[in-house]
Short mmCIF file of C-alpha atoms in Angstrom, two decimals:
data_model
loop_
_atom_site.label_atom_id
_atom_site.label_comp_id
_atom_site.label_asym_id
_atom_site.label_seq_id
_atom_site.Cartn_x
_atom_site.Cartn_y
_atom_site.Cartn_z
CA MET A 21 30.09 -13.18 37.68
CA ASP A 22 27.07 -10.89 37.87
CA THR A 23 23.94 -13.11 38.18
CA LYS A 24 21.91 -10.65 36.10
CA LEU A 25 24.31 -11.27 33.25
CA LEU A 26 23.97 -15.04 33.73
CA VAL A 27 20.18 -14.75 33.54
CA ILE A 28 20.48 -12.75 30.32
CA GLY A 29 22.86 -15.39 28.98
CA ILE A 30 20.35 -18.20 29.71
CA LEU A 31 17.56 -16.12 28.22
CA VAL A 32 19.44 -15.43 24.99
CA ALA A 33 20.32 -19.15 24.75
CA PHE A 34 16.63 -20.08 25.12
CA ALA A 35 15.62 -17.37 22.65
CA LEU A 36 18.01 -18.79 20.07
CA THR A 37 16.76 -22.30 20.88
CA PHE A 38 13.26 -21.04 20.19
CA ASP A 39 14.46 -19.59 16.89
CA PHE A 40 16.06 -22.92 16.05
CA THR A 41 12.82 -24.81 16.80
CA ASN A 42 10.91 -22.20 14.83
CA GLY A 43 13.20 -22.79 11.85
CA PHE A 44 12.98 -26.54 11.91
CA HIS A 45 9.27 -26.56 12.74
CA ASP A 46 8.57 -24.18 9.86
CA THR A 47 10.84 -25.61 7.14
CA ALA A 48 7.65 -27.30 6.05
CA ASN A 49 6.05 -23.96 5.25
CA ALA A 50 8.51 -23.28 2.48
CA MET A 51 9.61 -26.65 1.28
CA ALA A 52 6.90 -29.25 2.02
CA THR A 53 5.14 -28.88 -1.32
CA SER A 54 8.41 -28.81 -3.30
CA ILE A 55 9.58 -31.98 -1.55
CA ALA A 56 6.18 -33.65 -2.02
CA THR A 57 6.14 -32.91 -5.77
CA ARG A 58 9.85 -33.82 -6.03
CA ALA A 59 10.66 -30.40 -7.46
CA LEU A 60 13.65 -30.44 -5.13
CA PRO A 61 15.48 -33.31 -3.41
CA PRO A 62 14.78 -33.11 0.38
CA ARG A 63 18.35 -32.26 1.42
CA VAL A 64 18.79 -29.61 -1.27
CA ALA A 65 15.43 -28.10 -0.25
CA VAL A 66 16.41 -27.62 3.39
CA ILE A 67 19.86 -26.22 2.52
CA LEU A 68 18.29 -23.69 0.14
CA SER A 69 15.59 -22.82 2.67
CA GLY A 70 18.12 -22.38 5.50
CA ALA A 71 20.26 -20.01 3.44
CA LEU A 72 17.26 -17.92 2.33
CA ASN A 73 15.85 -17.75 5.86
CA PHE A 74 19.21 -16.34 6.96
CA VAL A 75 19.11 -13.68 4.24
CA GLY A 76 15.42 -12.89 4.89
CA ALA A 77 16.11 -12.09 8.54
CA PHE A 78 18.00 -8.96 7.47
CA LEU A 79 15.25 -7.56 5.26
CA GLY A 80 13.13 -5.59 7.75
CA LEU A 81 12.30 -5.10 11.41
CA THR A 82 8.63 -4.07 11.46
CA VAL A 83 7.43 -7.34 13.01
CA ALA A 84 10.20 -7.26 15.65
CA ALA A 85 8.80 -3.93 16.77
CA THR A 86 5.28 -5.40 16.96
CA ILE A 87 6.41 -8.24 19.24
CA ALA A 88 8.64 -6.03 21.38
CA THR A 89 6.09 -3.32 22.03
CA GLY A 90 2.60 -4.38 21.00
CA ILE A 91 1.72 -7.44 23.11
CA VAL A 92 2.53 -6.76 26.76
CA ASP A 93 3.43 -3.71 28.81
CA ASN A 94 7.23 -3.89 28.67
CA LYS A 95 7.54 -1.68 31.77
CA VAL A 96 6.46 -4.60 33.99
CA VAL A 97 8.26 -7.33 32.09
CA THR A 98 11.40 -8.75 33.68
CA THR A 99 14.05 -11.00 32.16
CA THR A 100 12.51 -13.92 34.09
CA THR A 101 9.15 -13.21 32.44
CA VAL A 102 10.66 -13.25 28.97
CA PHE A 103 12.60 -16.42 29.77
CA ALA A 104 9.45 -18.19 31.02
CA GLY A 105 7.58 -17.14 27.90
CA LEU A 106 10.29 -18.72 25.77
CA VAL A 107 10.12 -21.96 27.76
CA GLY A 108 6.36 -22.13 27.10
CA ALA A 109 6.82 -21.45 23.38
CA ILE A 110 9.60 -24.02 22.90
CA MET A 111 7.58 -26.61 24.82
CA TRP A 112 4.58 -26.13 22.52
CA ASN A 113 6.74 -26.11 19.38
CA LEU A 114 8.35 -29.41 20.36
CA LEU A 115 5.05 -31.06 21.33
CA THR A 116 3.39 -30.14 18.04
CA TRP A 117 6.52 -31.19 16.13
CA LEU A 118 6.36 -34.58 17.89
CA LEU A 119 2.76 -34.95 16.65
CA GLY A 120 3.71 -33.66 13.20
CA LEU A 121 1.27 -30.76 13.48
CA PRO A 122 2.13 -27.52 11.69
CA SER A 123 1.09 -25.15 14.49
CA SER A 124 2.15 -21.52 14.71
CA SER A 125 5.47 -20.63 16.34
CA SER A 126 4.31 -17.01 16.31
CA HIS A 127 1.28 -17.82 18.43
CA ALA A 128 3.43 -19.98 20.68
CA ILE A 129 5.77 -17.11 21.47
CA VAL A 130 2.92 -14.64 21.94
CA GLY A 131 1.06 -17.16 24.16
CA GLY A 132 4.14 -17.98 26.22
CA THR A 133 4.91 -14.31 26.78
CA VAL A 134 1.31 -13.48 27.68
CA GLY A 135 1.09 -16.42 30.15
CA ALA A 136 4.33 -15.47 31.87
CA THR A 137 3.27 -11.81 32.04
CA LEU A 138 -0.11 -12.75 33.54
CA VAL A 139 1.70 -14.59 36.36
CA GLN A 140 4.14 -11.68 36.72
CA ALA A 141 1.83 -8.68 36.80
CA GLY A 142 -1.77 -9.73 36.20
CA PRO A 143 -4.15 -9.02 33.29
CA ALA A 144 -3.56 -5.26 33.31
CA ALA A 145 -0.06 -5.79 31.88
CA VAL A 146 -1.38 -7.60 28.82
CA LYS A 147 -2.31 -5.37 25.88
CA GLY A 148 -5.55 -7.06 24.84
CA SER A 149 -6.17 -4.62 22.01
CA GLY A 150 -2.64 -5.17 20.66
CA ILE A 151 -3.06 -8.94 20.72
CA LEU A 152 -6.44 -8.69 19.03
CA SER A 153 -5.49 -6.25 16.30
CA LYS A 154 -1.90 -7.26 15.59
CA VAL A 155 -2.03 -11.01 16.21
CA LEU A 156 -5.45 -12.65 16.53
CA VAL A 157 -7.33 -10.97 13.68
CA PRO A 158 -4.46 -11.34 11.17
CA ALA A 159 -4.03 -14.95 12.35
CA MET A 160 -7.68 -15.73 11.63
CA ALA A 161 -7.81 -13.73 8.40
CA SER A 162 -4.48 -14.74 6.84
CA PRO A 163 -5.21 -18.46 6.20
CA ILE A 164 -8.59 -17.56 4.72
CA ILE A 165 -6.99 -14.95 2.45
CA ALA A 166 -4.23 -17.39 1.47
CA ALA A 167 -6.74 -20.19 0.80
CA ALA A 168 -8.86 -17.88 -1.36
CA GLY A 169 -5.83 -16.64 -3.32
CA ALA A 170 -4.48 -20.16 -3.88
CA ALA A 171 -7.91 -21.49 -4.88
CA ILE A 172 -8.30 -18.70 -7.46
CA ALA A 173 -4.76 -19.25 -8.78
CA VAL A 174 -5.15 -23.03 -9.14
CA TRP A 175 -8.67 -22.77 -10.57
CA LEU A 176 -7.34 -20.33 -13.18
CA ALA A 177 -4.24 -22.43 -13.88
CA VAL A 178 -6.28 -25.61 -14.42
CA ARG A 179 -8.49 -23.84 -16.93
CA LEU A 180 -5.67 -22.08 -18.78
CA THR A 181 -3.67 -25.27 -19.24
CA ARG A 182 -6.33 -27.96 -19.75
CA ARG A 183 -5.36 -28.49 -23.42
CA ASN A 184 -1.66 -28.85 -22.70
CA ARG A 185 0.44 -31.93 -22.00
CA SER A 186 0.49 -32.71 -18.30
CA GLU A 187 4.09 -33.99 -18.34
CA PHE A 188 5.32 -30.77 -19.94
CA LEU A 189 3.35 -28.68 -17.45
CA SER A 190 4.66 -30.68 -14.49
CA ARG A 191 8.24 -30.03 -15.57
CA GLY A 192 7.51 -26.32 -15.95
CA TYR A 193 5.73 -25.98 -12.61
CA ARG A 194 8.50 -27.94 -10.85
CA ALA A 195 11.03 -25.44 -12.21
CA GLY A 196 8.76 -22.61 -11.05
CA GLN A 197 8.52 -24.20 -7.61
CA ILE A 198 12.25 -23.72 -7.05
CA VAL A 199 11.66 -19.96 -7.25
CA SER A 200 8.32 -19.93 -5.42
CA ALA A 201 9.60 -22.10 -2.53
CA SER A 202 12.66 -19.86 -2.27
CA LEU A 203 10.36 -16.86 -1.98
CA VAL A 204 8.48 -18.49 0.92
CA SER A 205 11.79 -19.17 2.70
CA LEU A 206 12.83 -15.56 2.22
CA ALA A 207 9.45 -14.35 3.45
CA HIS A 208 9.66 -16.68 6.45
CA GLY A 209 13.04 -15.21 7.36
CA THR A 210 11.70 -11.65 7.16
CA ASN A 211 8.70 -12.51 9.35
CA ASP A 212 9.69 -15.18 11.85
CA ALA A 213 13.33 -14.46 12.70
CA GLN A 214 12.20 -10.99 13.68
CA LYS A 215 9.91 -12.32 16.39
CA THR A 216 12.85 -13.68 18.36
CA MET A 217 14.74 -10.47 17.71
CA GLY A 218 11.81 -8.67 19.29
CA ILE A 219 11.87 -10.99 22.31
CA ILE A 220 15.60 -10.55 22.92
CA THR A 221 15.23 -6.79 22.47
CA LEU A 222 12.42 -6.86 25.04
CA ALA A 223 14.69 -8.70 27.50
CA LEU A 224 17.59 -6.31 26.92
CA VAL A 225 15.27 -3.37 27.57
CA ALA A 226 13.90 -5.09 30.71
CA ASN A 227 17.47 -5.63 31.94
CA GLY A 228 18.45 -2.04 31.23
CA SER A 229 21.10 -3.17 28.74
CA ILE A 230 19.65 -0.93 26.02
CA ALA A 231 17.34 2.10 26.07
CA ARG A 232 13.58 1.63 25.60
CA SER A 233 13.76 3.63 22.38
CA ALA A 234 16.75 1.71 21.02
CA GLY A 235 16.39 -0.45 17.94
CA THR A 236 17.34 -4.11 17.59
CA PRO A 237 21.15 -4.48 18.00
CA LEU A 238 23.04 -5.96 15.03
CA TRP A 239 24.40 -8.93 17.02
CA VAL A 240 20.80 -9.91 17.85
CA VAL A 241 19.88 -9.84 14.14
CA LEU A 242 22.95 -11.94 13.25
CA ALA A 243 22.41 -14.51 16.02
CA CYS A 244 18.70 -14.92 15.24
CA ALA A 245 19.30 -15.23 11.50
CA SER A 246 21.91 -17.94 12.16
CA ALA A 247 19.72 -19.92 14.59
CA MET A 248 16.76 -19.76 12.21
CA GLY A 249 18.89 -20.81 9.22
CA LEU A 250 20.43 -23.71 11.14
CA GLY A 251 17.05 -24.92 12.42
CA THR A 252 15.65 -24.80 8.90
CA TYR A 253 18.62 -26.78 7.59
CA VAL A 254 18.09 -29.53 10.19
CA GLY A 255 14.54 -29.81 8.81
CA GLY A 256 11.41 -30.72 10.73
CA TRP A 257 10.57 -33.75 8.61
CA ARG A 258 7.50 -34.67 10.68
CA VAL A 259 5.76 -31.38 9.89
CA ILE A 260 7.02 -31.42 6.28
CA ARG A 261 5.28 -34.79 5.86
CA THR A 262 1.97 -33.52 7.24
CA LEU A 263 1.92 -30.37 5.15
CA GLY A 264 3.31 -31.97 1.98
CA ARG A 265 1.32 -35.20 1.96
CA GLY A 266 -1.19 -35.09 4.81
CA ILE A 267 -3.71 -32.43 3.79
CA THR A 268 -4.10 -33.21 0.10
CA GLU A 269 -2.09 -34.86 -2.67
CA ILE A 270 -0.22 -31.98 -4.23
CA THR A 271 0.61 -31.63 -7.91
CA PRO A 272 3.44 -29.33 -9.06
CA GLN A 273 0.76 -26.95 -10.39
CA GLN A 274 -0.80 -26.68 -6.92
CA GLY A 275 2.58 -26.47 -5.21
CA PHE A 276 3.75 -23.57 -7.36
CA ASN A 277 0.55 -21.59 -6.87
CA ALA A 278 0.29 -22.31 -3.13
CA GLU A 279 3.87 -21.22 -2.53
CA THR A 280 3.50 -18.06 -4.66
CA ILE A 281 0.38 -16.96 -2.79
CA SER A 282 1.96 -17.79 0.59
CA SER A 283 5.01 -15.66 -0.08
CA ALA A 284 2.86 -12.74 -1.28
CA VAL A 285 0.64 -12.84 1.82
CA ILE A 286 3.58 -13.19 4.25
CA LEU A 287 5.64 -10.42 2.62
CA VAL A 288 2.74 -7.94 2.50
CA ALA A 289 1.68 -8.78 6.06
CA SER A 290 5.28 -8.34 7.30
CA HIS A 291 5.45 -5.00 5.51
CA LEU A 292 2.32 -3.85 7.38
CA GLY A 293 3.64 -5.07 10.77
CA PHE A 294 1.12 -7.92 11.16
CA ALA A 295 2.69 -10.82 13.07
CA VAL A 296 1.04 -13.43 10.84
CA SER A 297 1.83 -17.10 11.22
CA THR A 298 3.61 -18.46 8.16
CA THR A 299 2.25 -21.85 9.21
CA HIS A 300 -1.35 -20.64 8.99
CA VAL A 301 -0.70 -18.91 5.68
CA THR A 302 0.96 -21.89 4.00
CA SER A 303 -1.57 -24.37 5.41
CA GLY A 304 -4.35 -22.14 4.07
CA SER A 305 -2.66 -21.99 0.67
CA VAL A 306 -2.19 -25.76 0.47
CA LEU A 307 -5.83 -26.32 1.45
CA GLY A 308 -6.99 -23.66 -1.05
CA SER A 309 -4.90 -25.21 -3.81
CA GLY A 310 -6.60 -28.55 -3.19
CA LEU A 311 -10.04 -26.96 -3.31
CA GLY A 312 -9.15 -25.02 -6.47
CA ARG A 313 -8.30 -28.27 -8.28
CA GLY A 314 -11.24 -30.15 -6.81
CA ALA A 315 -8.80 -32.61 -5.19
CA PRO A 316 -9.85 -34.61 -2.12
CA VAL A 317 -8.82 -32.99 1.17
CA ARG A 318 -7.96 -35.13 4.23
CA TRP A 319 -10.30 -33.30 6.60
CA SER A 320 -9.24 -35.40 9.63
CA VAL A 321 -5.70 -34.02 9.36
CA ALA A 322 -7.03 -30.52 8.63
CA GLY A 323 -9.23 -30.83 11.73
CA GLN A 324 -6.26 -31.84 13.92
CA MET A 325 -4.37 -28.81 12.63
CA LEU A 326 -7.29 -26.51 13.37
CA VAL A 327 -7.52 -27.80 16.94
CA ALA A 328 -3.76 -27.28 17.37
CA TRP A 329 -4.14 -23.71 16.07
CA LEU A 330 -6.95 -22.94 18.51
CA VAL A 331 -5.12 -24.48 21.45
CA THR A 332 -1.69 -22.94 20.70
CA LEU A 333 -2.19 -19.57 22.39
CA PRO A 334 -3.73 -20.87 25.66
CA ALA A 335 -1.45 -23.94 25.83
CA ALA A 336 1.74 -21.93 25.33
CA ALA A 337 0.38 -19.38 27.83
CA ALA A 338 -0.18 -22.18 30.37
CA PHE A 339 3.37 -23.52 29.87
CA GLY A 340 4.81 -19.99 30.07
CA GLY A 341 2.79 -19.22 33.18
CA ALA A 342 3.88 -22.48 34.84
CA ALA A 343 7.53 -21.83 34.03
CA ASN A 344 7.30 -18.32 35.50
CA SER A 345 5.56 -19.65 38.62
CA VAL A 346 8.41 -22.13 39.24
CA ALA A 347 11.09 -19.52 38.56
CA ARG A 348 9.42 -16.97 40.85
CA ALA A 349 8.76 -19.49 43.62
CA ILE A 350 12.47 -20.33 43.83
CA GLY A 351 13.49 -16.78 43.04
CA GLY A 352 16.47 -15.01 41.52
CA PHE A 353 19.13 -16.72 39.47
CA PRO A 354 18.55 -20.19 41.05
CA GLY A 355 14.91 -19.97 39.98
CA VAL A 356 15.82 -19.32 36.34
CA ALA A 357 18.61 -21.93 36.36
CA ILE A 358 16.42 -24.71 37.86
CA THR A 359 13.51 -23.90 35.52
CA ALA A 360 15.95 -24.03 32.60
CA ALA A 361 17.25 -27.42 33.77
CA ILE A 362 13.71 -28.85 34.12
CA ALA A 363 12.83 -27.50 30.68
CA LEU A 364 15.90 -29.09 29.11
CA VAL A 365 14.97 -32.49 30.60
CA VAL A 366 11.45 -32.18 29.13
CA PHE A 367 12.83 -31.11 25.73
CA ALA A 368 15.19 -34.12 25.71
CA THR A 369 12.30 -36.45 26.61
CA ILE A 370 10.23 -35.15 23.69
CA TRP A 371 13.20 -35.66 21.38
CA ALA A 372 13.64 -39.23 22.68
CA LEU A 373 9.93 -39.96 22.10
CA SER A 374 10.24 -38.79 18.50
CA ARG A 375 12.88 -41.49 17.87
CA ARG A 376 10.22 -44.20 18.32
CA GLN A 377 8.66 -43.20 15.01
CA PRO A 378 11.37 -41.34 13.11
CA VAL A 379 10.65 -39.29 10.00
CA SER A 380 13.63 -38.21 7.92
CA ALA A 381 14.66 -37.14 4.44
CA HIS A 382 14.59 -40.84 3.51
CA ASN A 383 10.96 -41.63 4.36
CA VAL A 384 9.25 -38.21 4.28
CA ASN A 385 7.53 -39.03 0.96
CA VAL A 386 6.36 -42.57 1.82
CA PRO A 387 2.60 -42.68 1.00
CA ILE A 388 0.05 -42.39 3.80
CA PRO A 389 -2.11 -45.54 4.15
CA VAL A 390 -5.75 -45.22 3.17
CA GLY A 391 -7.90 -44.40 6.21
CA ALA A 392 -4.95 -43.29 8.39
CA ARG A 393 -5.93 -40.72 10.98
CA THR A 394 -2.49 -39.13 11.20
CA ALA A 395 -0.10 -37.97 8.50
CA LEU A 396 2.78 -39.68 10.34
CA ALA A 397 1.36 -43.09 9.46
CA MET A 398 3.31 -44.79 6.67
CA GLU A 399 2.59 -47.58 4.23
CA ARG A 400 4.57 -50.75 4.87
CA GLY A 401 7.98 -50.47 3.28
CA GLY A 402 8.56 -47.00 4.79
CA ALA A 403 11.24 -46.62 7.44
CA ALA A 404 8.58 -46.47 10.13
CA VAL A 405 5.08 -47.88 10.34
CA ALA A 406 2.52 -46.25 12.57
CA ALA A 407 0.09 -48.30 14.60
CA MET B 21 -25.40 -15.79 25.05
CA SER B 22 -25.64 -17.76 21.78
CA ALA B 23 -22.55 -18.33 19.64
CA PRO B 24 -23.65 -15.99 16.79
CA ALA B 25 -24.54 -13.27 19.29
CA LEU B 26 -21.19 -13.70 21.05
CA GLY B 27 -19.42 -13.57 17.68
CA ALA B 28 -21.26 -10.40 16.74
CA THR B 29 -20.38 -8.80 20.10
CA VAL B 30 -16.69 -9.69 19.75
CA ALA B 31 -16.64 -8.48 16.13
CA LYS B 32 -18.26 -5.19 17.18
CA ALA B 33 -15.72 -4.71 19.97
CA ALA B 34 -12.82 -5.63 17.69
CA ALA B 35 -13.90 -3.56 14.70
CA PRO B 36 -12.35 -0.22 15.74
CA LEU B 37 -9.09 -1.92 16.74
CA VAL B 38 -8.51 -3.82 13.53
CA ASN B 39 -6.49 -2.42 10.66
CA TRP B 40 -9.13 -3.24 8.05
CA ALA B 41 -7.35 -1.25 5.36
CA GLY B 42 -4.22 -3.32 5.96
CA LEU B 43 -6.13 -6.59 5.76
CA GLY B 44 -7.81 -5.34 2.59
CA LYS B 45 -4.37 -4.65 1.10
CA VAL B 46 -3.22 -8.17 1.94
CA LEU B 47 -6.36 -9.65 0.31
CA GLY B 48 -6.00 -7.41 -2.75
CA LEU B 49 -2.35 -8.34 -3.19
CA ALA B 50 -3.14 -12.06 -2.78
CA VAL B 51 -5.79 -11.91 -5.51
CA ALA B 52 -3.50 -9.81 -7.73
CA THR B 53 -0.71 -12.36 -7.23
CA ALA B 54 -3.09 -15.19 -8.13
CA LEU B 55 -4.12 -13.42 -11.33
CA ILE B 56 -0.79 -11.94 -12.44
CA ILE B 57 1.78 -14.51 -11.32
CA GLY B 58 -0.42 -17.62 -11.03
CA GLY B 59 -2.33 -16.89 -14.24
CA GLY B 60 0.64 -15.38 -16.08
CA PHE B 61 2.96 -18.30 -15.38
CA SER B 62 0.31 -20.86 -16.34
CA LEU B 63 -0.54 -19.09 -19.57
CA GLY B 64 3.18 -18.74 -20.28
CA LEU B 65 3.65 -22.49 -19.78
CA ALA B 66 0.66 -23.22 -22.01
CA ALA B 67 2.12 -21.01 -24.74
CA LEU B 68 5.54 -22.62 -24.34
CA ASP B 69 3.95 -26.05 -24.68
CA VAL B 70 2.29 -24.99 -27.96
CA TYR B 71 5.69 -23.82 -29.19
CA ALA B 72 7.44 -27.01 -28.03
CA GLN B 73 4.81 -29.28 -29.60
CA SER B 74 5.04 -27.44 -32.86
CA ARG B 75 8.84 -27.71 -32.86
CA GLU B 76 8.69 -31.41 -32.05
CA ALA B 77 6.17 -31.97 -34.85
CA ARG B 78 8.44 -30.24 -37.37
CA GLN B 79 11.37 -32.38 -36.27
CA THR B 80 9.48 -35.70 -36.37
CA ARG B 81 11.28 -38.14 -38.63
CA PRO B 82 9.48 -40.04 -41.40
CA GLY B 83 7.82 -43.21 -40.18
CA ARG B 84 7.06 -41.77 -36.74
CA THR B 85 3.65 -40.53 -35.67
CA ALA B 86 3.56 -36.83 -36.36
CA VAL B 87 1.49 -34.24 -34.58
CA ALA B 88 0.12 -31.49 -36.80
CA ALA B 89 2.61 -28.64 -36.66
CA ALA B 90 1.24 -25.18 -36.02
CA PRO B 91 1.93 -22.58 -38.71
CA GLY B 92 5.21 -20.70 -38.28
CA GLY B 93 3.42 -17.52 -37.21
CA VAL B 94 1.54 -19.28 -34.43
CA ARG B 95 4.71 -21.03 -33.29
CA HIS B 96 6.70 -17.81 -33.01
CA ALA B 97 3.80 -15.94 -31.45
CA SER B 98 3.53 -18.65 -28.78
CA LEU B 99 7.19 -18.23 -27.92
CA VAL B 100 6.85 -14.45 -27.71
CA VAL B 101 3.74 -14.74 -25.49
CA ALA B 102 5.56 -17.20 -23.19
CA VAL B 103 8.64 -14.98 -22.88
CA VAL B 104 6.53 -11.86 -22.22
CA LEU B 105 4.44 -13.62 -19.56
CA PHE B 106 7.46 -15.13 -17.79
CA ALA B 107 9.09 -11.67 -17.84
CA LEU B 108 5.90 -10.21 -16.36
CA CYS B 109 6.00 -12.79 -13.54
CA ALA B 110 9.69 -12.12 -12.87
CA GLY B 111 9.02 -8.38 -12.83
CA ALA B 112 6.12 -8.78 -10.39
CA VAL B 113 8.29 -10.90 -8.08
CA LEU B 114 11.13 -8.37 -8.19
CA ILE B 115 8.78 -5.47 -7.43
CA GLY B 116 7.33 -7.45 -4.53
CA LEU B 117 10.77 -8.20 -3.13
CA ILE B 118 11.90 -4.59 -3.41
CA GLU B 119 8.70 -3.04 -2.06
CA ALA B 120 7.51 -5.46 0.63
CA PRO B 121 10.45 -5.71 3.05
CA SER B 122 11.07 -1.96 3.27
CA SER B 123 9.70 -0.62 6.54
CA LYS B 124 6.46 1.34 6.70
#
């Protein structure tokens, strides 16, 4: 068999693996608050989210174009470069999932691709202005915008409903959360599935399989939508726990408003071609909703998240660069195959480490002990107890 | 170079590259969503609660603690306000779904 075709096959498999990790890492974005407020049972939440992510992936391709053309010079990018970028992104996604940190899959894929391209062709091949204008500035601005919107919405909601019965309101907001969480899932599908579509399109262009001016092939859209939907269904319970319970105690009122603002920001940003991180947007909304109600915020967890956000781009770039260095040092198809094998061993090790302190649908809502420094810590009686 | 000076330099360099109008649109839409959907849904729920309380008060059996029932006009007006506001929220969501995903 043609080795070029084998390399493309490995690359597409890793791209879909990335999409899967993106889905299960980011289930939290849509469903964490609904699960935390018990608006939806955990299993029902992830099934609904998976289905809507699948549908959302078909709703537009503006972000795919941003990733495929706006970050690096695709004339110098080879299939090995794209593959190495994916390895870096998956590595970072799995590490942050292990720690229960809702970091950005979007930044991971951009960082991985940039790192691999730097090793491949040097700094000239990286479009600094594209990264700044299409990725970094929206990434910094979007959580602030989301936090402001959610704070305004919750502040307003608290004042409009202060004379009403809290039990009645909770029931109403929980019902509203089914719609608002569904909207976030749909928005996530439109934004995030497209990033992998862009990456596969970039690889197909690099391989000469499709013309530079060609759009995203339908089979790529279908495969990415399926991988994203499946990953979402599996559910990244560790990140769901952090976002749903770790930042602030969420009421149904906050959950509804945070989700509504998140979906609005993600949908509008997708429409404008900004590759915003749904993680940043939803984290900003959750934080803003806490501030709007005057609820206590667990700043230690928020601080850990902020550090993860800042480190994501360089860390994924370092992993991507390292993967490309190994692949290039060995060269050709063996280089890609051996790098893939090493990566799979590391991924399996991270998975095995996560089993030491499992978080699942059964214990995702166990309260966090007072004074705990991590959202993965659980009060005694939960399925796992952190040190 | 101090941190504020570095920040100012980076901001100056980035300014021409950033789609400020686009970011402004995102901010505007977020605030509009907070006011229309967030505010509308909350006010709708509040109105529905007034209606529900009034209904419950009317149906309270003798011997039970009764809450003062709102006059019929207020009760019906509350229901109308709730329905209108929920419809407004649904309309805003539908418009968002139709408009946002279409390509530029």
